[in-house]
Amino acid sequence: MDLGYGHAPIWFFHQPLLEKALREGLSRFPAAELRTGTEVESLEQDGAGVTVRYHTSGVRHGVRARYLVACDGGRSTVRALLGIPMEGRGGQEPWIAISGTVAEEDAPAECHVVCDPVRPGFVGRGPVGRFRWEFRLRLGETGEEMTQPGTIRRLIGPYVNPDRVTVERAQLYSFHSVVAQRWRVGRTFLAGDAAHLLPPFMGQGLVSGLRDAANLAWKLAWVLQGRAPEALLDTYAVERRPHVRALLEATARLGSVFTARSTPMAWVRDTVLRGLQAVPAARRFVEGFRFKPAPAIEEGWLLGGRRSGRKAAEGSYLPQPRVRRASGQEHLLDDSLGSGFAVLSRGGSPGTEVARELAESLGARAVTVRSAGVPGLGDDSVEDHTGRLSEWFREHGADVAVVRPDRFVFGAVPLARMPELRAALGVEEA
């Protein structure tokens, strides 16, 4: 199911495979270097940069940079050194996570949540025959007891033939619902688990960290290149923290529904869910994760500094339909927008030339959106054969839209408001 952004709302993956691909991918960037087995000891900040002292195998080293981004996990050393407290609830009830592979002919067909008040859990199917089973521990159960082979067989037995399972790992964990009180101290920023820890019920932990990186990376690049004042970096937490808090609260509510201990409450939940299944619109709402808080920006680096309304273009996530190049090749919109800023214009309007001039001033990519059936030349225009982008321009009464590298809309305006858009971007009229 696609919510309009070109991809399914939730994906399952095998973390070791993803991390292997990411590490191998670093070789594409000569400026990137991965140093493993290191432990940070201290950091010092001044007006020009940050100095980090660390050791590897007992040997001390130092490194200095203009800025530091701490993505060092839920037990962040950098966060502790900065004395930043976490807000929320941590170390909640223990669960056991069991990972392994299953012979394909015996593999469960789908993922599902186990809404059992006695033993709530989750059965998740990943790639290449991998599965993950998670169950909440009961009072009095210990980690030593629960990780025994016999106990694991009893836990997964109702869902799969345990004789056909190769268990790779079984470990206990406690989930947290916390967010850092501050995300920036001087020239140091927190991101990912160092800045927030979410319960697993909505699968938003990793992607929240990716959103942090997408928000902060281009801002750091602009400041380092001298294209923006350092104050732009203050918008990182302003833009990201409210969405993380909304996700945290929604995830906690969803978890309380899934893991209700009370038998009467579980009966009410089950009755309501069965009723929702009978209503197609309600079922689509639940199955499509439409209850998940949208990743909108309410305040920050936007036209006007904040959204003008819940349905405003600025601060919204740009839809990503499939489009066609002049050659007839079909692809997702991102393939035409590139990885940086983009300026979109509605084809057939005077805004096309204005958008090109603005894109040139910004160092952005200009893309003209043509209506279905309208011919075009070159890769700087796309055919909106689904009509979604044309509809989006009409909804917002816009001829030109500026899209940030993280795919949030800076602003979308009619031609009459182009001077306002240029001024907000610090671009003089050609």
Coordinates of C-alpha atoms in Angstrom, one line a residue:
M1 CA 0.0 0.0 0.0
D2 CA 1.3 3.4 -1.0
L3 CA 0.3 6.6 0.9
G4 CA 1.3 8.8 -1.9
Y5 CA 5.1 8.9 -1.4
G6 CA 6.0 6.2 -3.8
H7 CA 6.7 3.4 -1.3
A8 CA 4.9 1.2 1.2
P9 CA 4.3 2.7 4.6
I10 CA 6.3 0.0 6.4
W11 CA 9.2 -2.3 5.5
F12 CA 10.8 -5.3 7.2
F13 CA 14.5 -5.8 6.7
H14 CA 17.5 -7.8 8.2
Q15 CA 19.7 -5.3 10.0
P16 CA 23.0 -7.1 9.5
L17 CA 22.4 -7.1 5.7
L18 CA 21.5 -3.4 5.8
E19 CA 24.5 -2.4 7.8
K20 CA 26.8 -4.4 5.5
A21 CA 25.4 -2.6 2.5
L22 CA 25.9 0.8 4.2
R23 CA 29.4 0.1 5.2
E24 CA 30.3 -1.1 1.7
G25 CA 28.6 2.0 0.3
L26 CA 31.0 4.3 2.2
S27 CA 33.7 3.4 -0.3
R28 CA 31.9 5.7 -2.8
F29 CA 32.9 8.7 -0.8
P30 CA 36.6 9.5 -0.5
A31 CA 36.0 11.9 2.3
A32 CA 34.3 9.3 4.5
E33 CA 36.3 7.0 6.8
L34 CA 34.9 4.3 9.1
R35 CA 36.9 3.8 12.3
T36 CA 35.6 0.8 14.4
G37 CA 36.5 -0.3 17.9
T38 CA 36.9 3.2 19.2
E39 CA 35.6 4.8 22.4
V40 CA 35.1 8.5 23.0
E41 CA 36.7 9.8 26.1
S42 CA 36.1 13.6 26.0
L43 CA 35.1 16.5 23.8
E44 CA 35.9 20.2 23.9
Q45 CA 34.1 22.9 22.0
D46 CA 35.2 26.5 21.1
G47 CA 34.0 29.1 18.7
A48 CA 35.7 27.4 15.7
G49 CA 35.1 23.7 16.2
V50 CA 35.0 20.5 18.3
T51 CA 37.9 18.4 19.4
V52 CA 37.1 14.7 20.3
R53 CA 39.5 12.5 22.2
Y54 CA 39.1 8.8 21.8
H55 CA 41.1 5.6 22.1
T56 CA 41.4 2.4 20.0
S57 CA 42.9 -0.7 21.5
G58 CA 44.4 1.5 24.3
V59 CA 46.0 4.0 21.9
R60 CA 44.7 7.5 22.3
H61 CA 43.8 9.7 19.4
G62 CA 42.2 13.1 18.7
V63 CA 40.2 14.5 15.8
R64 CA 38.9 18.0 15.2
A65 CA 36.1 19.3 13.0
R66 CA 33.9 22.3 12.7
Y67 CA 30.8 20.4 13.9
L68 CA 30.1 17.0 15.5
V69 CA 27.0 14.9 14.9
A70 CA 26.6 12.2 17.7
C71 CA 24.8 9.1 16.3
D72 CA 26.2 6.9 19.1
G73 CA 23.0 5.2 20.1
G74 CA 20.7 5.0 23.0
R75 CA 23.6 5.0 25.6
S76 CA 25.2 7.9 23.9
T77 CA 28.6 8.8 25.4
V78 CA 28.5 12.2 23.8
R79 CA 25.0 13.0 25.2
A80 CA 26.3 12.0 28.7
L81 CA 29.4 14.2 28.3
L82 CA 27.2 17.1 27.4
G83 CA 24.9 16.4 30.4
I84 CA 21.7 16.3 28.3
P85 CA 18.9 14.5 30.2
M86 CA 16.3 12.3 28.5
E87 CA 12.5 13.0 29.0
G88 CA 9.9 10.2 29.1
R89 CA 9.7 6.6 30.3
G90 CA 12.7 4.3 30.1
G91 CA 13.4 0.7 30.9
Q92 CA 9.8 -0.5 30.6
E93 CA 8.7 -4.2 30.9
P94 CA 11.1 -6.8 29.5
W95 CA 10.5 -8.6 26.2
I96 CA 12.3 -11.4 24.4
A97 CA 13.3 -11.2 20.8
I98 CA 14.0 -14.4 18.9
S99 CA 15.6 -14.2 15.4
G100 CA 16.1 -17.1 13.0
T101 CA 15.4 -18.6 9.6
V102 CA 12.6 -20.9 8.6
A103 CA 12.4 -23.4 5.7
E104 CA 10.3 -21.6 3.0
E105 CA 7.7 -24.4 2.8
D106 CA 7.1 -24.1 6.5
A107 CA 7.3 -20.3 6.8
P108 CA 4.3 -18.3 8.1
A109 CA 2.7 -16.4 5.3
E110 CA 2.3 -13.1 7.0
C111 CA 3.3 -10.9 9.9
H112 CA 0.9 -10.3 12.7
V113 CA 0.5 -8.8 16.2
V114 CA -0.4 -11.3 18.9
C115 CA -3.0 -9.4 21.0
D116 CA -3.0 -12.0 23.9
P117 CA -3.4 -10.4 27.3
V118 CA -1.4 -13.3 28.8
R119 CA 1.4 -13.3 26.3
P120 CA 1.3 -10.4 23.8
G121 CA 3.8 -10.6 21.0
F122 CA 4.7 -10.0 17.4
V123 CA 5.6 -12.3 14.5
G124 CA 7.5 -10.6 11.7
R125 CA 8.7 -11.9 8.4
G126 CA 11.8 -10.4 7.0
P127 CA 13.8 -11.0 3.8
V128 CA 15.7 -14.2 2.7
G129 CA 13.6 -16.5 4.9
R130 CA 14.3 -14.7 8.2
F131 CA 11.7 -14.3 11.0
R132 CA 11.5 -12.5 14.3
W133 CA 9.3 -13.4 17.2
E134 CA 8.9 -11.1 20.1
F135 CA 7.0 -11.8 23.4
R136 CA 6.5 -9.9 26.6
L137 CA 7.8 -11.6 29.7
R138 CA 5.4 -12.4 32.6
L139 CA 6.1 -11.4 36.1
G140 CA 8.7 -13.7 37.7
E141 CA 10.2 -14.9 34.4
T142 CA 14.0 -14.5 34.0
G143 CA 16.3 -14.1 31.1
E144 CA 18.1 -17.3 31.8
E145 CA 14.8 -19.2 31.8
M146 CA 13.4 -17.6 28.7
T147 CA 16.4 -18.0 26.5
Q148 CA 16.6 -21.8 27.0
P149 CA 16.1 -23.8 23.8
G150 CA 13.0 -25.6 25.3
T151 CA 11.4 -22.3 26.3
I152 CA 12.0 -20.8 22.8
R153 CA 10.4 -23.9 21.2
R154 CA 7.3 -23.4 23.4
L155 CA 7.1 -19.7 22.6
I156 CA 7.3 -20.0 18.8
G157 CA 5.5 -23.4 18.6
P158 CA 2.0 -21.9 18.1
Y159 CA 3.2 -20.0 15.0
V160 CA 5.6 -22.3 13.2
N161 CA 7.0 -25.8 13.4
P162 CA 10.0 -25.3 15.8
D163 CA 11.8 -28.3 14.2
R164 CA 12.1 -26.2 11.0
V165 CA 13.5 -23.2 12.6
T166 CA 17.2 -22.3 13.0
V167 CA 17.5 -19.9 15.9
E168 CA 20.2 -17.3 15.3
R169 CA 19.7 -15.2 18.4
A170 CA 17.5 -14.8 21.5
Q171 CA 17.9 -11.9 23.8
L172 CA 16.0 -9.8 26.3
Y173 CA 15.3 -6.1 25.8
S174 CA 13.3 -3.3 27.4
F175 CA 11.9 -0.6 25.2
H176 CA 12.0 3.1 26.0
S177 CA 9.8 6.1 25.3
V178 CA 12.3 9.0 25.7
V179 CA 13.5 12.0 23.8
A180 CA 16.6 14.2 24.6
Q181 CA 15.8 17.5 26.3
R182 CA 18.2 19.3 23.9
W183 CA 19.4 18.2 20.4
R184 CA 22.2 20.8 20.1
V185 CA 24.8 22.1 22.4
G186 CA 27.2 24.6 20.7
R187 CA 28.6 22.8 17.7
T188 CA 27.5 19.3 18.7
F189 CA 24.2 17.7 17.6
L190 CA 22.4 14.6 18.6
A191 CA 20.7 12.3 16.0
G192 CA 19.1 8.9 15.9
D193 CA 18.9 6.9 19.1
A194 CA 21.2 9.4 20.8
A195 CA 18.3 11.9 20.5
H196 CA 15.3 9.6 20.9
L197 CA 14.2 6.1 21.7
L198 CA 10.8 4.9 20.5
P199 CA 8.9 1.7 21.4
P200 CA 8.8 -0.9 18.6
F201 CA 5.1 -1.0 18.0
M202 CA 5.0 1.3 15.0
G203 CA 8.4 0.5 13.5
Q204 CA 9.6 4.1 13.6
G205 CA 13.0 3.9 15.3
L206 CA 15.4 3.6 12.4
V207 CA 13.4 5.8 10.1
S208 CA 13.3 8.6 12.7
G209 CA 17.1 8.6 12.7
L210 CA 17.1 8.7 8.9
R211 CA 14.8 11.7 9.0
D212 CA 17.2 13.4 11.5
A213 CA 20.1 12.9 9.1
A214 CA 18.1 14.0 6.1
N215 CA 17.1 17.2 7.9
L216 CA 20.5 18.1 9.3
A217 CA 22.9 17.1 6.5
W218 CA 22.0 19.7 3.9
K219 CA 21.8 22.4 6.5
L220 CA 25.4 21.6 7.6
A221 CA 26.5 21.6 4.0
W222 CA 25.0 25.0 3.4
V223 CA 26.6 26.5 6.5
L224 CA 30.0 25.0 5.7
Q225 CA 29.8 26.2 2.1
G226 CA 28.9 29.7 3.4
R227 CA 25.5 29.7 1.7
A228 CA 23.5 30.1 4.9
P229 CA 24.1 31.6 8.4
E230 CA 24.8 29.3 11.3
A231 CA 21.3 30.1 12.7
L232 CA 19.9 27.7 10.1
L233 CA 21.2 24.8 12.2
D234 CA 18.9 25.9 15.1
T235 CA 16.0 24.8 12.9
Y236 CA 17.1 21.2 13.2
A237 CA 15.5 20.5 16.6
V238 CA 12.7 22.9 16.0
E239 CA 11.6 20.9 12.9
R240 CA 12.4 17.4 14.1
R241 CA 11.6 17.2 17.8
P242 CA 7.8 17.8 17.6
H243 CA 7.4 15.0 15.1
V244 CA 9.4 12.6 17.2
R245 CA 7.3 13.5 20.3
A246 CA 4.1 12.9 18.3
L247 CA 5.4 9.6 17.1
L248 CA 6.5 8.6 20.6
E249 CA 3.0 9.4 22.0
A250 CA 1.2 7.6 19.1
T251 CA 3.5 4.6 19.4
A252 CA 2.9 4.3 23.2
R253 CA -0.9 4.5 22.7
L254 CA -0.8 1.8 20.0
G255 CA 1.4 -0.4 22.3
S256 CA -1.1 0.0 25.1
V257 CA -3.8 -1.3 22.8
F258 CA -1.8 -4.3 21.6
T259 CA -0.5 -5.3 25.0
A260 CA -3.6 -4.8 27.2
R261 CA -3.3 -7.0 30.3
S262 CA -6.9 -6.7 31.4
T263 CA -9.2 -9.4 29.9
P264 CA -12.2 -7.0 29.7
M265 CA -10.1 -4.4 28.0
A266 CA -8.8 -7.0 25.6
W267 CA -12.4 -8.0 24.8
V268 CA -13.3 -4.4 24.1
R269 CA -10.3 -4.0 21.8
D270 CA -11.0 -7.2 19.9
T271 CA -14.6 -6.3 19.4
V272 CA -13.7 -2.8 18.1
L273 CA -11.1 -4.3 15.7
R274 CA -13.5 -6.9 14.4
G275 CA -16.0 -4.1 13.7
L276 CA -13.4 -2.0 11.9
Q277 CA -12.6 -5.0 9.6
A278 CA -16.2 -4.9 8.4
V279 CA -15.9 -1.3 7.3
P280 CA -13.7 -1.0 4.1
A281 CA -12.7 2.6 4.7
A282 CA -11.8 1.9 8.4
R283 CA -9.8 -1.2 7.4
R284 CA -7.8 0.7 4.8
F285 CA -7.1 3.4 7.4
V286 CA -5.7 0.8 9.8
E287 CA -3.8 -1.4 7.3
G288 CA -2.3 1.7 5.6
F289 CA -0.9 3.0 8.9
R290 CA -2.8 6.3 8.3
F291 CA -3.0 6.8 12.0
K292 CA 0.7 7.4 12.0
P293 CA 1.5 11.1 12.6
A294 CA 2.5 12.7 9.2
P295 CA 6.1 14.0 9.0
A296 CA 5.0 17.6 8.6
I297 CA 7.1 20.6 9.7
E298 CA 5.0 23.1 11.6
E299 CA 7.8 25.7 12.3
G300 CA 11.3 26.1 10.9
W301 CA 13.0 26.9 7.6
L302 CA 9.8 27.5 5.6
L303 CA 8.2 30.3 3.6
G304 CA 6.8 32.5 6.4
G305 CA 8.7 30.6 9.1
R306 CA 5.7 28.3 9.9
R307 CA 2.9 26.5 8.2
S308 CA -0.1 28.7 7.5
G309 CA -2.5 25.8 8.1
R310 CA -2.9 22.0 8.4
K311 CA -3.3 21.6 4.7
A312 CA -0.7 24.2 3.6
A313 CA 1.9 23.3 1.1
E314 CA 4.9 24.7 3.1
G315 CA 6.1 22.2 5.6
S316 CA 4.3 19.2 3.9
Y317 CA 6.0 16.2 2.5
L318 CA 6.0 16.4 -1.3
P319 CA 3.9 13.6 -3.0
Q320 CA 5.9 11.2 -5.1
P321 CA 3.9 9.7 -7.9
R322 CA 5.3 7.9 -10.9
V323 CA 6.1 10.2 -13.8
R324 CA 7.3 9.8 -17.4
R325 CA 10.3 11.4 -19.1
A326 CA 10.1 12.7 -22.6
S327 CA 11.6 9.4 -23.7
G328 CA 8.6 7.6 -22.3
Q329 CA 10.6 6.0 -19.4
E330 CA 8.5 5.8 -16.2
H331 CA 10.1 6.3 -12.8
L332 CA 9.5 7.8 -9.4
L333 CA 9.6 11.6 -9.1
D334 CA 12.7 11.5 -6.9
D335 CA 14.7 10.2 -9.9
S336 CA 14.1 13.5 -11.7
L337 CA 14.5 15.8 -8.7
G338 CA 17.9 14.6 -7.7
S339 CA 19.4 14.7 -4.2
G340 CA 19.5 18.5 -3.7
F341 CA 17.1 21.3 -3.9
A342 CA 14.5 21.3 -6.7
V343 CA 12.2 23.9 -8.2
L344 CA 9.0 22.5 -9.7
S345 CA 6.7 24.5 -12.0
R346 CA 3.3 23.8 -13.5
G347 CA 3.7 23.2 -17.3
G348 CA 1.9 25.6 -19.6
S349 CA 2.2 28.5 -17.2
P350 CA 4.6 31.5 -17.3
G351 CA 6.1 30.0 -14.1
T352 CA 8.3 27.6 -16.1
E353 CA 10.8 30.2 -17.1
V354 CA 10.7 31.9 -13.7
A355 CA 11.3 28.5 -12.0
R356 CA 14.4 27.9 -14.2
E357 CA 15.8 31.3 -13.2
L358 CA 15.2 30.6 -9.5
A359 CA 16.7 27.2 -9.8
E360 CA 19.8 28.6 -11.4
S361 CA 20.2 31.1 -8.6
L362 CA 19.8 28.4 -5.9
G363 CA 22.0 25.8 -7.7
A364 CA 18.9 23.7 -7.8
R365 CA 17.3 21.4 -10.4
A366 CA 14.4 22.8 -12.3
V367 CA 11.6 20.4 -13.3
T368 CA 8.5 21.2 -15.3
V369 CA 5.4 19.1 -14.6
R370 CA 3.5 18.5 -17.8
S371 CA -0.1 17.3 -17.9
A372 CA -0.9 13.9 -19.2
G373 CA -0.5 13.6 -23.0
V374 CA 1.4 16.9 -23.3
P375 CA 4.7 16.3 -25.2
G376 CA 8.0 17.5 -23.8
L377 CA 11.6 17.7 -24.7
G378 CA 14.6 17.0 -22.4
D379 CA 14.9 15.5 -18.9
D380 CA 14.0 18.8 -17.2
S381 CA 10.3 18.0 -17.7
V382 CA 8.2 15.1 -16.6
E383 CA 4.7 14.0 -17.7
D384 CA 2.3 13.7 -14.8
H385 CA 0.3 10.8 -16.4
T386 CA -1.4 10.0 -13.0
G387 CA -2.5 13.6 -12.5
R388 CA -1.3 13.6 -8.9
L389 CA 1.1 16.5 -9.2
S390 CA -1.2 18.6 -11.3
E391 CA -3.9 18.1 -8.7
W392 CA -1.4 19.1 -6.0
F393 CA -0.6 22.4 -7.8
R394 CA -4.3 23.1 -8.1
E395 CA -5.0 22.3 -4.5
H396 CA -2.4 24.9 -3.4
G397 CA -3.1 27.5 -6.1
A398 CA 0.5 27.4 -7.0
D399 CA 2.6 27.8 -10.2
V400 CA 6.0 27.3 -8.6
A401 CA 7.2 25.1 -5.7
V402 CA 10.6 25.0 -4.0
V403 CA 11.4 21.5 -2.5
R404 CA 14.2 21.0 0.0
P405 CA 16.7 18.1 -0.2
D406 CA 14.8 16.3 2.5
R407 CA 11.7 16.5 0.2
F408 CA 9.8 18.9 2.4
V409 CA 8.2 21.8 0.6
F410 CA 9.8 25.2 1.5
G411 CA 7.0 27.0 -0.3
A412 CA 4.5 26.8 -3.2
V413 CA 3.2 30.1 -4.7
P414 CA 1.4 31.6 -7.6
L415 CA 3.4 33.9 -9.9
A416 CA 2.1 37.0 -8.0
R417 CA 3.9 35.8 -4.9
M418 CA 7.3 35.1 -6.5
P419 CA 8.9 38.2 -5.1
E420 CA 8.0 36.9 -1.6
L421 CA 9.4 33.5 -2.3
R422 CA 12.7 34.9 -3.7
A423 CA 13.1 37.2 -0.7
A424 CA 12.6 34.3 1.7
L425 CA 15.3 32.4 -0.1
G426 CA 17.6 35.4 -0.2
V427 CA 17.6 35.4 -4.0
E428 CA 17.6 38.6 -5.9
E429 CA 15.3 39.0 -8.9
A430 CA 17.0 38.4 -12.2

